[in-house]
């Protein structure tokens, strides 16, 4: 019985080590972007957040949640291989949004952390400025 338990523990330990070896990891070049002053003339502004898979297995961005309907996103939908890069493009619509803004975007992936936060900020000013 003792040998069985030790063998089982060994298998579990090896499985855990193997799972750690094959893990995706997401690393953004920057997690925050400041648009500065944006005119409220209806022209949308965008920024590409570049990320790298610093893990050892393919990284998949599964979904993105924004904090406002004024923020749109698109992202690399194909699996990103280890060492590969992808992007999350964030588009902000300043129309009827006068004032300072700070918007958090949740990026969900198959990385162990599960969710990363990226942020856009700036100030919407009157179109006449």
Tab-separated table of C-alpha atoms in Angstrom, residues 41-113:
chain	number	residue	atom	x	y	z
A	41	UNK	CA	-15.989	66.009	-32.955
A	42	UNK	CA	-17.036	62.405	-33.401
A	43	UNK	CA	-13.677	61.121	-34.668
A	44	UNK	CA	-12.709	57.921	-32.923
A	45	UNK	CA	-9.156	57.365	-31.664
A	46	UNK	CA	-7.391	53.993	-31.441
A	47	UNK	CA	-4.331	52.422	-29.889
A	48	UNK	CA	-2.783	48.984	-30.425
A	49	UNK	CA	-1.664	47.245	-27.243
A	50	UNK	CA	0.981	44.720	-28.306
A	51	UNK	CA	1.445	41.568	-26.247
A	52	UNK	CA	3.848	38.646	-26.378
A	53	UNK	CA	3.368	35.038	-25.372
A	54	UNK	CA	6.243	34.541	-22.934
A	55	UNK	CA	5.025	31.063	-22.010
A	56	UNK	CA	5.700	27.632	-23.409
A	57	UNK	CA	2.366	26.758	-25.012
A	58	UNK	CA	-0.033	28.618	-27.339
A	59	UNK	CA	-1.787	31.661	-25.870
A	60	UNK	CA	-5.432	32.321	-26.739
A	61	UNK	CA	-7.260	35.557	-25.944
A	62	UNK	CA	-10.766	34.294	-25.231
A	63	UNK	CA	-12.744	37.502	-24.706
A	64	UNK	CA	-12.528	41.174	-23.799
A	65	UNK	CA	-14.814	43.192	-21.550
A	66	UNK	CA	-14.870	46.990	-21.649
A	67	UNK	CA	-16.181	49.368	-19.008
A	68	UNK	CA	-18.203	51.532	-21.427
A	69	UNK	CA	-20.064	51.349	-24.746
A	70	UNK	CA	-17.799	54.196	-25.893
A	71	UNK	CA	-14.898	51.697	-26.047
A	72	UNK	CA	-14.593	49.139	-28.830
A	73	UNK	CA	-11.991	46.413	-29.216
A	74	UNK	CA	-10.584	43.952	-31.676
A	75	UNK	CA	-7.860	41.415	-30.969
A	76	UNK	CA	-5.741	38.599	-32.326
A	77	UNK	CA	-8.101	35.642	-32.371
A	78	UNK	CA	-5.703	32.923	-33.522
A	79	UNK	CA	-3.527	31.130	-30.954
A	80	UNK	CA	-0.253	33.002	-30.408
A	81	UNK	CA	2.689	30.571	-30.310
A	82	UNK	CA	5.379	30.820	-27.624
A	83	UNK	CA	7.508	33.879	-28.418
A	84	UNK	CA	4.848	35.204	-30.812
A	85	UNK	CA	3.048	38.540	-30.682
A	86	UNK	CA	-0.552	39.645	-30.903
A	87	UNK	CA	-2.501	42.869	-30.493
A	88	UNK	CA	-5.514	44.243	-28.720
A	89	UNK	CA	-6.789	47.318	-30.564
A	90	UNK	CA	-8.808	49.666	-28.370
A	91	UNK	CA	-10.980	52.340	-30.020
A	92	UNK	CA	-12.502	55.217	-28.045
A	93	UNK	CA	-15.449	57.270	-29.316
A	94	UNK	CA	-15.338	60.757	-27.731
A	95	UNK	CA	-18.734	61.812	-29.066
A	96	UNK	CA	-20.868	63.175	-26.176
A	97	UNK	CA	-18.176	62.173	-23.662
A	98	UNK	CA	-16.807	65.573	-22.588
A	99	UNK	CA	-14.356	65.562	-19.679
A	100	UNK	CA	-11.639	63.325	-18.299
A	101	UNK	CA	-11.919	59.616	-19.056
A	102	UNK	CA	-10.227	56.546	-17.606
A	103	UNK	CA	-11.391	53.244	-19.080
A	104	UNK	CA	-10.306	49.780	-17.975
A	105	UNK	CA	-10.397	46.891	-20.420
A	106	UNK	CA	-10.306	43.286	-19.172
A	107	UNK	CA	-8.413	40.866	-21.417
A	108	UNK	CA	-9.259	37.217	-20.721
A	109	UNK	CA	-6.944	34.445	-21.911
A	110	UNK	CA	-5.896	30.893	-21.219
A	111	UNK	CA	-2.893	32.129	-19.201
A	112	UNK	CA	-2.946	30.987	-15.551
A	113	UNK	CA	-3.822	34.498	-14.302
